[in-house]
Amino acid sequence: AQIRNLFEQAGAFTKALALVEEHRCEAERVADSLSPVALRQLAHHLIATVLELPSATARPRRPLAAPAPVHAR
């Protein structure tokens, strides 16, 4: 929780969302120039899927797995 607070205080999440939006705009510009139409549609689908913004009501995701602790021998 402390690390998240530090990231929030630094504005890291806001900056990250701004970068994602910047790259989304560029990706959509490139996708618009693709042909055939099926490739253009696929590109837009991938952009929407990969660069999907989290909803305001979404719960933070937890990792499915965490690395095992390393014990000294």
PDB file of N, CA and C in Angstrom:
ATOM      1  N   ALA A   1       0.821  -1.193   0.000  1.00  0.00           N
ATOM      2  CA  ALA A   1       0.000   0.000   0.000  1.00  0.00           C
ATOM      3  C   ALA A   1       0.864   1.256   0.000  1.00  0.00           C
ATOM      4  N   GLN A   2       2.013   1.199   0.664  1.00  0.00           N
ATOM      5  CA  GLN A   2       2.893   2.366   0.711  1.00  0.00           C
ATOM      6  C   GLN A   2       3.450   2.696  -0.669  1.00  0.00           C
ATOM      7  N   ILE A   3       3.800   1.666  -1.407  1.00  0.00           N
ATOM      8  CA  ILE A   3       4.365   1.896  -2.741  1.00  0.00           C
ATOM      9  C   ILE A   3       3.329   2.527  -3.646  1.00  0.00           C
ATOM     10  N   ARG A   4       2.095   2.028  -3.587  1.00  0.00           N
ATOM     11  CA  ARG A   4       1.028   2.613  -4.399  1.00  0.00           C
ATOM     12  C   ARG A   4       0.835   4.089  -4.054  1.00  0.00           C
ATOM     13  N   ASN A   5       0.855   4.407  -2.768  1.00  0.00           N
ATOM     14  CA  ASN A   5       0.720   5.800  -2.348  1.00  0.00           C
ATOM     15  C   ASN A   5       1.844   6.665  -2.908  1.00  0.00           C
ATOM     16  N   LEU A   6       3.057   6.144  -2.908  1.00  0.00           N
ATOM     17  CA  LEU A   6       4.186   6.892  -3.465  1.00  0.00           C
ATOM     18  C   LEU A   6       3.991   7.137  -4.966  1.00  0.00           C
ATOM     19  N   PHE A   7       3.533   6.112  -5.675  1.00  0.00           N
ATOM     20  CA  PHE A   7       3.280   6.272  -7.107  1.00  0.00           C
ATOM     21  C   PHE A   7       2.178   7.307  -7.344  1.00  0.00           C
ATOM     22  N   GLU A   8       1.131   7.263  -6.512  1.00  0.00           N
ATOM     23  CA  GLU A   8       0.041   8.232  -6.659  1.00  0.00           C
ATOM     24  C   GLU A   8       0.520   9.649  -6.371  1.00  0.00           C
ATOM     25  N   GLN A   9       1.331   9.810  -5.335  1.00  0.00           N
ATOM     26  CA  GLN A   9       1.855  11.132  -5.004  1.00  0.00           C
ATOM     27  C   GLN A   9       2.741  11.680  -6.123  1.00  0.00           C
ATOM     28  N   ALA A  10       3.471  10.804  -6.782  1.00  0.00           N
ATOM     29  CA  ALA A  10       4.349  11.225  -7.870  1.00  0.00           C
ATOM     30  C   ALA A  10       3.588  11.453  -9.172  1.00  0.00           C
ATOM     31  N   GLY A  11       2.312  11.063  -9.201  1.00  0.00           N
ATOM     32  CA  GLY A  11       1.521  11.224 -10.420  1.00  0.00           C
ATOM     33  C   GLY A  11       1.858  10.193 -11.487  1.00  0.00           C
ATOM     34  N   ALA A  12       2.451   9.086 -11.077  1.00  0.00           N
ATOM     35  CA  ALA A  12       2.896   8.073 -12.038  1.00  0.00           C
ATOM     36  C   ALA A  12       1.735   7.464 -12.812  1.00  0.00           C
ATOM     37  N   PHE A  13       0.619   7.219 -12.153  1.00  0.00           N
ATOM     38  CA  PHE A  13      -0.518   6.591 -12.827  1.00  0.00           C
ATOM     39  C   PHE A  13      -1.139   7.540 -13.850  1.00  0.00           C
ATOM     40  N   THR A  14      -1.239   8.804 -13.490  1.00  0.00           N
ATOM     41  CA  THR A  14      -1.773   9.806 -14.419  1.00  0.00           C
ATOM     42  C   THR A  14      -0.869   9.939 -15.635  1.00  0.00           C
ATOM     43  N   LYS A  15       0.431   9.963 -15.399  1.00  0.00           N
ATOM     44  CA  LYS A  15       1.393  10.077 -16.501  1.00  0.00           C
ATOM     45  C   LYS A  15       1.336   8.838 -17.399  1.00  0.00           C
ATOM     46  N   ALA A  16       1.188   7.673 -16.785  1.00  0.00           N
ATOM     47  CA  ALA A  16       1.110   6.427 -17.556  1.00  0.00           C
ATOM     48  C   ALA A  16      -0.132   6.412 -18.432  1.00  0.00           C
ATOM     49  N   LEU A  17      -1.273   6.843 -17.887  1.00  0.00           N
ATOM     50  CA  LEU A  17      -2.504   6.894 -18.681  1.00  0.00           C
ATOM     51  C   LEU A  17      -2.373   7.877 -19.840  1.00  0.00           C
ATOM     52  N   ALA A  18      -1.689   8.990 -19.611  1.00  0.00           N
ATOM     53  CA  ALA A  18      -1.471   9.963 -20.687  1.00  0.00           C
ATOM     54  C   ALA A  18      -0.607   9.355 -21.795  1.00  0.00           C
ATOM     55  N   LEU A  19       0.408   8.591 -21.417  1.00  0.00           N
ATOM     56  CA  LEU A  19       1.254   7.923 -22.422  1.00  0.00           C
ATOM     57  C   LEU A  19       0.468   6.888 -23.206  1.00  0.00           C
ATOM     58  N   VAL A  20      -0.372   6.130 -22.518  1.00  0.00           N
ATOM     59  CA  VAL A  20      -1.197   5.131 -23.206  1.00  0.00           C
ATOM     60  C   VAL A  20      -2.107   5.820 -24.221  1.00  0.00           C
ATOM     61  N   GLU A  21      -2.718   6.921 -23.812  1.00  0.00           N
ATOM     62  CA  GLU A  21      -3.614   7.644 -24.722  1.00  0.00           C
ATOM     63  C   GLU A  21      -2.850   8.199 -25.924  1.00  0.00           C
ATOM     64  N   GLU A  22      -1.661   8.702 -25.685  1.00  0.00           N
ATOM     65  CA  GLU A  22      -0.824   9.212 -26.776  1.00  0.00           C
ATOM     66  C   GLU A  22      -0.508   8.093 -27.781  1.00  0.00           C
ATOM     67  N   HIS A  23      -0.138   6.947 -27.264  1.00  0.00           N
ATOM     68  CA  HIS A  23       0.200   5.818 -28.139  1.00  0.00           C
ATOM     69  C   HIS A  23      -1.047   5.242 -28.811  1.00  0.00           C
ATOM     70  N   ARG A  24      -2.185   5.300 -28.140  1.00  0.00           N
ATOM     71  CA  ARG A  24      -3.424   4.839 -28.748  1.00  0.00           C
ATOM     72  C   ARG A  24      -3.767   5.699 -29.969  1.00  0.00           C
ATOM     73  N   CYS A  25      -3.616   7.001 -29.821  1.00  0.00           N
ATOM     74  CA  CYS A  25      -3.911   7.905 -30.939  1.00  0.00           C
ATOM     75  C   CYS A  25      -3.005   7.609 -32.128  1.00  0.00           C
ATOM     76  N   GLU A  26      -1.742   7.395 -31.856  1.00  0.00           N
ATOM     77  CA  GLU A  26      -0.800   7.081 -32.933  1.00  0.00           C
ATOM     78  C   GLU A  26      -1.125   5.732 -33.564  1.00  0.00           C
ATOM     79  N   ALA A  27      -1.449   4.743 -32.745  1.00  0.00           N
ATOM     80  CA  ALA A  27      -1.788   3.423 -33.272  1.00  0.00           C
ATOM     81  C   ALA A  27      -3.049   3.481 -34.127  1.00  0.00           C
ATOM     82  N   GLU A  28      -4.039   4.265 -33.705  1.00  0.00           N
ATOM     83  CA  GLU A  28      -5.262   4.391 -34.495  1.00  0.00           C
ATOM     84  C   GLU A  28      -4.993   5.091 -35.824  1.00  0.00           C
ATOM     85  N   ARG A  29      -4.093   6.073 -35.798  1.00  0.00           N
ATOM     86  CA  ARG A  29      -3.726   6.755 -37.047  1.00  0.00           C
ATOM     87  C   ARG A  29      -3.103   5.758 -38.028  1.00  0.00           C
ATOM     88  N   VAL A  30      -2.215   4.922 -37.528  1.00  0.00           N
ATOM     89  CA  VAL A  30      -1.582   3.910 -38.378  1.00  0.00           C
ATOM     90  C   VAL A  30      -2.617   2.896 -38.846  1.00  0.00           C
ATOM     91  N   ALA A  31      -3.487   2.453 -37.945  1.00  0.00           N
ATOM     92  CA  ALA A  31      -4.512   1.465 -38.298  1.00  0.00           C
ATOM     93  C   ALA A  31      -5.430   2.003 -39.385  1.00  0.00           C
ATOM     94  N   ASP A  32      -5.765   3.286 -39.315  1.00  0.00           N
ATOM     95  CA  ASP A  32      -6.637   3.891 -40.328  1.00  0.00           C
ATOM     96  C   ASP A  32      -6.036   3.836 -41.723  1.00  0.00           C
ATOM     97  N   SER A  33      -4.712   3.760 -41.802  1.00  0.00           N
ATOM     98  CA  SER A  33      -4.053   3.762 -43.103  1.00  0.00           C
ATOM     99  C   SER A  33      -3.877   2.352 -43.686  1.00  0.00           C
ATOM    100  N   LEU A  34      -4.262   1.330 -42.941  1.00  0.00           N
ATOM    101  CA  LEU A  34      -4.046  -0.046 -43.391  1.00  0.00           C
ATOM    102  C   LEU A  34      -5.103  -0.487 -44.401  1.00  0.00           C
ATOM    103  N   SER A  35      -4.675  -1.370 -45.269  1.00  0.00           N
ATOM    104  CA  SER A  35      -5.631  -2.041 -46.153  1.00  0.00           C
ATOM    105  C   SER A  35      -5.117  -3.455 -46.329  1.00  0.00           C
ATOM    106  N   PRO A  36      -5.977  -4.384 -46.546  1.00  0.00           N
ATOM    107  CA  PRO A  36      -7.404  -4.311 -46.803  1.00  0.00           C
ATOM    108  C   PRO A  36      -8.197  -3.966 -45.538  1.00  0.00           C
ATOM    109  N   VAL A  37      -9.483  -3.797 -45.714  1.00  0.00           N
ATOM    110  CA  VAL A  37     -10.371  -3.398 -44.618  1.00  0.00           C
ATOM    111  C   VAL A  37     -10.294  -4.389 -43.455  1.00  0.00           C
ATOM    112  N   ALA A  38     -10.189  -5.666 -43.742  1.00  0.00           N
ATOM    113  CA  ALA A  38     -10.136  -6.676 -42.672  1.00  0.00           C
ATOM    114  C   ALA A  38      -8.921  -6.451 -41.773  1.00  0.00           C
ATOM    115  N   LEU A  39      -7.790  -6.086 -42.350  1.00  0.00           N
ATOM    116  CA  LEU A  39      -6.584  -5.817 -41.570  1.00  0.00           C
ATOM    117  C   LEU A  39      -6.786  -4.558 -40.727  1.00  0.00           C
ATOM    118  N   ARG A  40      -7.423  -3.546 -41.292  1.00  0.00           N
ATOM    119  CA  ARG A  40      -7.721  -2.314 -40.566  1.00  0.00           C
ATOM    120  C   ARG A  40      -8.622  -2.614 -39.370  1.00  0.00           C
ATOM    121  N   GLN A  41      -9.651  -3.441 -39.594  1.00  0.00           N
ATOM    122  CA  GLN A  41     -10.569  -3.790 -38.509  1.00  0.00           C
ATOM    123  C   GLN A  41      -9.860  -4.580 -37.418  1.00  0.00           C
ATOM    124  N   LEU A  42      -8.994  -5.501 -37.822  1.00  0.00           N
ATOM    125  CA  LEU A  42      -8.227  -6.281 -36.850  1.00  0.00           C
ATOM    126  C   LEU A  42      -7.339  -5.363 -36.022  1.00  0.00           C
ATOM    127  N   ALA A  43      -6.674  -4.432 -36.675  1.00  0.00           N
ATOM    128  CA  ALA A  43      -5.796  -3.500 -35.957  1.00  0.00           C
ATOM    129  C   ALA A  43      -6.589  -2.684 -34.946  1.00  0.00           C
ATOM    130  N   HIS A  44      -7.741  -2.190 -35.331  1.00  0.00           N
ATOM    131  CA  HIS A  44      -8.567  -1.409 -34.395  1.00  0.00           C
ATOM    132  C   HIS A  44      -9.046  -2.279 -33.234  1.00  0.00           C
ATOM    133  N   HIS A  45      -9.376  -3.528 -33.507  1.00  0.00           N
ATOM    134  CA  HIS A  45      -9.780  -4.439 -32.437  1.00  0.00           C
ATOM    135  C   HIS A  45      -8.623  -4.660 -31.454  1.00  0.00           C
ATOM    136  N   LEU A  46      -7.439  -4.888 -31.978  1.00  0.00           N
ATOM    137  CA  LEU A  46      -6.278  -5.105 -31.112  1.00  0.00           C
ATOM    138  C   LEU A  46      -5.971  -3.861 -30.286  1.00  0.00           C
ATOM    139  N   ILE A  47      -6.079  -2.704 -30.897  1.00  0.00           N
ATOM    140  CA  ILE A  47      -5.829  -1.456 -30.174  1.00  0.00           C
ATOM    141  C   ILE A  47      -6.826  -1.320 -29.027  1.00  0.00           C
ATOM    142  N   ALA A  48      -8.093  -1.566 -29.317  1.00  0.00           N
ATOM    143  CA  ALA A  48      -9.128  -1.444 -28.287  1.00  0.00           C
ATOM    144  C   ALA A  48      -8.920  -2.459 -27.167  1.00  0.00           C
ATOM    145  N   THR A  49      -8.440  -3.640 -27.514  1.00  0.00           N
ATOM    146  CA  THR A  49      -8.249  -4.695 -26.525  1.00  0.00           C
ATOM    147  C   THR A  49      -6.993  -4.469 -25.684  1.00  0.00           C
ATOM    148  N   VAL A  50      -5.891  -4.200 -26.351  1.00  0.00           N
ATOM    149  CA  VAL A  50      -4.606  -4.087 -25.653  1.00  0.00           C
ATOM    150  C   VAL A  50      -4.492  -2.776 -24.879  1.00  0.00           C
ATOM    151  N   LEU A  51      -4.990  -1.698 -25.457  1.00  0.00           N
ATOM    152  CA  LEU A  51      -4.851  -0.391 -24.819  1.00  0.00           C
ATOM    153  C   LEU A  51      -6.132   0.045 -24.113  1.00  0.00           C
ATOM    154  N   GLU A  52      -6.913  -0.923 -23.682  1.00  0.00           N
ATOM    155  CA  GLU A  52      -8.158  -0.626 -22.982  1.00  0.00           C
ATOM    156  C   GLU A  52      -7.857   0.077 -21.666  1.00  0.00           C
ATOM    157  N   LEU A  53      -8.556   1.181 -21.432  1.00  0.00           N
ATOM    158  CA  LEU A  53      -8.377   1.911 -20.185  1.00  0.00           C
ATOM    159  C   LEU A  53      -9.168   1.224 -19.082  1.00  0.00           C
ATOM    160  N   PRO A  54      -8.632   1.212 -17.867  1.00  0.00           N
ATOM    161  CA  PRO A  54      -9.382   0.606 -16.763  1.00  0.00           C
ATOM    162  C   PRO A  54     -10.616   1.447 -16.458  1.00  0.00           C
ATOM    163  N   SER A  55     -11.703   0.783 -16.136  1.00  0.00           N
ATOM    164  CA  SER A  55     -12.918   1.525 -15.783  1.00  0.00           C
ATOM    165  C   SER A  55     -12.777   2.064 -14.370  1.00  0.00           C
ATOM    166  N   ALA A  56     -13.550   3.071 -14.064  1.00  0.00           N
ATOM    167  CA  ALA A  56     -13.475   3.699 -12.741  1.00  0.00           C
ATOM    168  C   ALA A  56     -13.906   2.732 -11.644  1.00  0.00           C
ATOM    169  N   THR A  57     -14.731   1.749 -11.996  1.00  0.00           N
ATOM    170  CA  THR A  57     -15.223   0.813 -10.989  1.00  0.00           C
ATOM    171  C   THR A  57     -14.418  -0.484 -10.938  1.00  0.00           C
ATOM    172  N   ALA A  58     -13.423  -0.608 -11.813  1.00  0.00           N
ATOM    173  CA  ALA A  58     -12.631  -1.842 -11.842  1.00  0.00           C
ATOM    174  C   ALA A  58     -11.785  -1.962 -10.579  1.00  0.00           C
ATOM    175  N   ARG A  59     -11.743  -3.172 -10.054  1.00  0.00           N
ATOM    176  CA  ARG A  59     -10.888  -3.428  -8.899  1.00  0.00           C
ATOM    177  C   ARG A  59      -9.463  -3.624  -9.396  1.00  0.00           C
ATOM    178  N   PRO A  60      -8.464  -3.198  -8.611  1.00  0.00           N
ATOM    179  CA  PRO A  60      -7.074  -3.432  -9.013  1.00  0.00           C
ATOM    180  C   PRO A  60      -6.819  -4.927  -9.176  1.00  0.00           C
ATOM    181  N   ARG A  61      -6.093  -5.270 -10.191  1.00  0.00           N
ATOM    182  CA  ARG A  61      -5.779  -6.683 -10.435  1.00  0.00           C
ATOM    183  C   ARG A  61      -4.606  -7.112  -9.587  1.00  0.00           C
ATOM    184  N   ARG A  62      -4.692  -8.318  -9.116  1.00  0.00           N
ATOM    185  CA  ARG A  62      -3.582  -8.899  -8.364  1.00  0.00           C
ATOM    186  C   ARG A  62      -2.875  -9.890  -9.289  1.00  0.00           C
ATOM    187  N   PRO A  63      -1.577 -10.024  -9.134  1.00  0.00           N
ATOM    188  CA  PRO A  63      -0.868 -10.995  -9.979  1.00  0.00           C
ATOM    189  C   PRO A  63      -1.382 -12.409  -9.712  1.00  0.00           C
ATOM    190  N   LEU A  64      -1.416 -13.198 -10.774  1.00  0.00           N
ATOM    191  CA  LEU A  64      -1.864 -14.578 -10.633  1.00  0.00           C
ATOM    192  C   LEU A  64      -0.831 -15.422  -9.876  1.00  0.00           C
ATOM    193  N   ALA A  65       0.413 -15.035  -9.997  1.00  0.00           N
ATOM    194  CA  ALA A  65       1.477 -15.778  -9.331  1.00  0.00           C
ATOM    195  C   ALA A  65       2.532 -14.782  -8.853  1.00  0.00           C
ATOM    196  N   ALA A  66       3.196 -15.139  -7.811  1.00  0.00           N
ATOM    197  CA  ALA A  66       4.273 -14.307  -7.293  1.00  0.00           C
ATOM    198  C   ALA A  66       5.533 -15.171  -7.235  1.00  0.00           C
ATOM    199  N   PRO A  67       6.666 -14.552  -7.462  1.00  0.00           N
ATOM    200  CA  PRO A  67       7.900 -15.334  -7.388  1.00  0.00           C
ATOM    201  C   PRO A  67       8.107 -15.902  -5.986  1.00  0.00           C
ATOM    202  N   ALA A  68       8.630 -17.092  -5.929  1.00  0.00           N
ATOM    203  CA  ALA A  68       8.908 -17.725  -4.651  1.00  0.00           C
ATOM    204  C   ALA A  68      10.099 -17.013  -3.988  1.00  0.00           C
ATOM    205  N   PRO A  69      10.079 -16.893  -2.688  1.00  0.00           N
ATOM    206  CA  PRO A  69      11.205 -16.249  -2.002  1.00  0.00           C
ATOM    207  C   PRO A  69      12.481 -17.064  -2.191  1.00  0.00           C
ATOM    208  N   VAL A  70      13.575 -16.375  -2.297  1.00  0.00           N
ATOM    209  CA  VAL A  70      14.874 -17.026  -2.453  1.00  0.00           C
ATOM    210  C   VAL A  70      15.506 -17.161  -1.084  1.00  0.00           C
ATOM    211  N   HIS A  71      15.844 -18.376  -0.689  1.00  0.00           N
ATOM    212  CA  HIS A  71      16.456 -18.627   0.611  1.00  0.00           C
ATOM    213  C   HIS A  71      17.949 -18.832   0.429  1.00  0.00           C
ATOM    214  N   ALA A  72      18.724 -18.216   1.300  1.00  0.00           N
ATOM    215  CA  ALA A  72      20.172 -18.407   1.251  1.00  0.00           C
ATOM    216  C   ALA A  72      20.519 -19.819   1.648  1.00  0.00           C
ATOM    217  N   ARG A  73      21.517 -20.375   1.015  1.00  0.00           N
ATOM    218  CA  ARG A  73      21.947 -21.740   1.327  1.00  0.00           C
ATOM    219  C   ARG A  73      23.132 -21.761   2.229  1.00  0.00           C
TER     220      ARG A  73
END
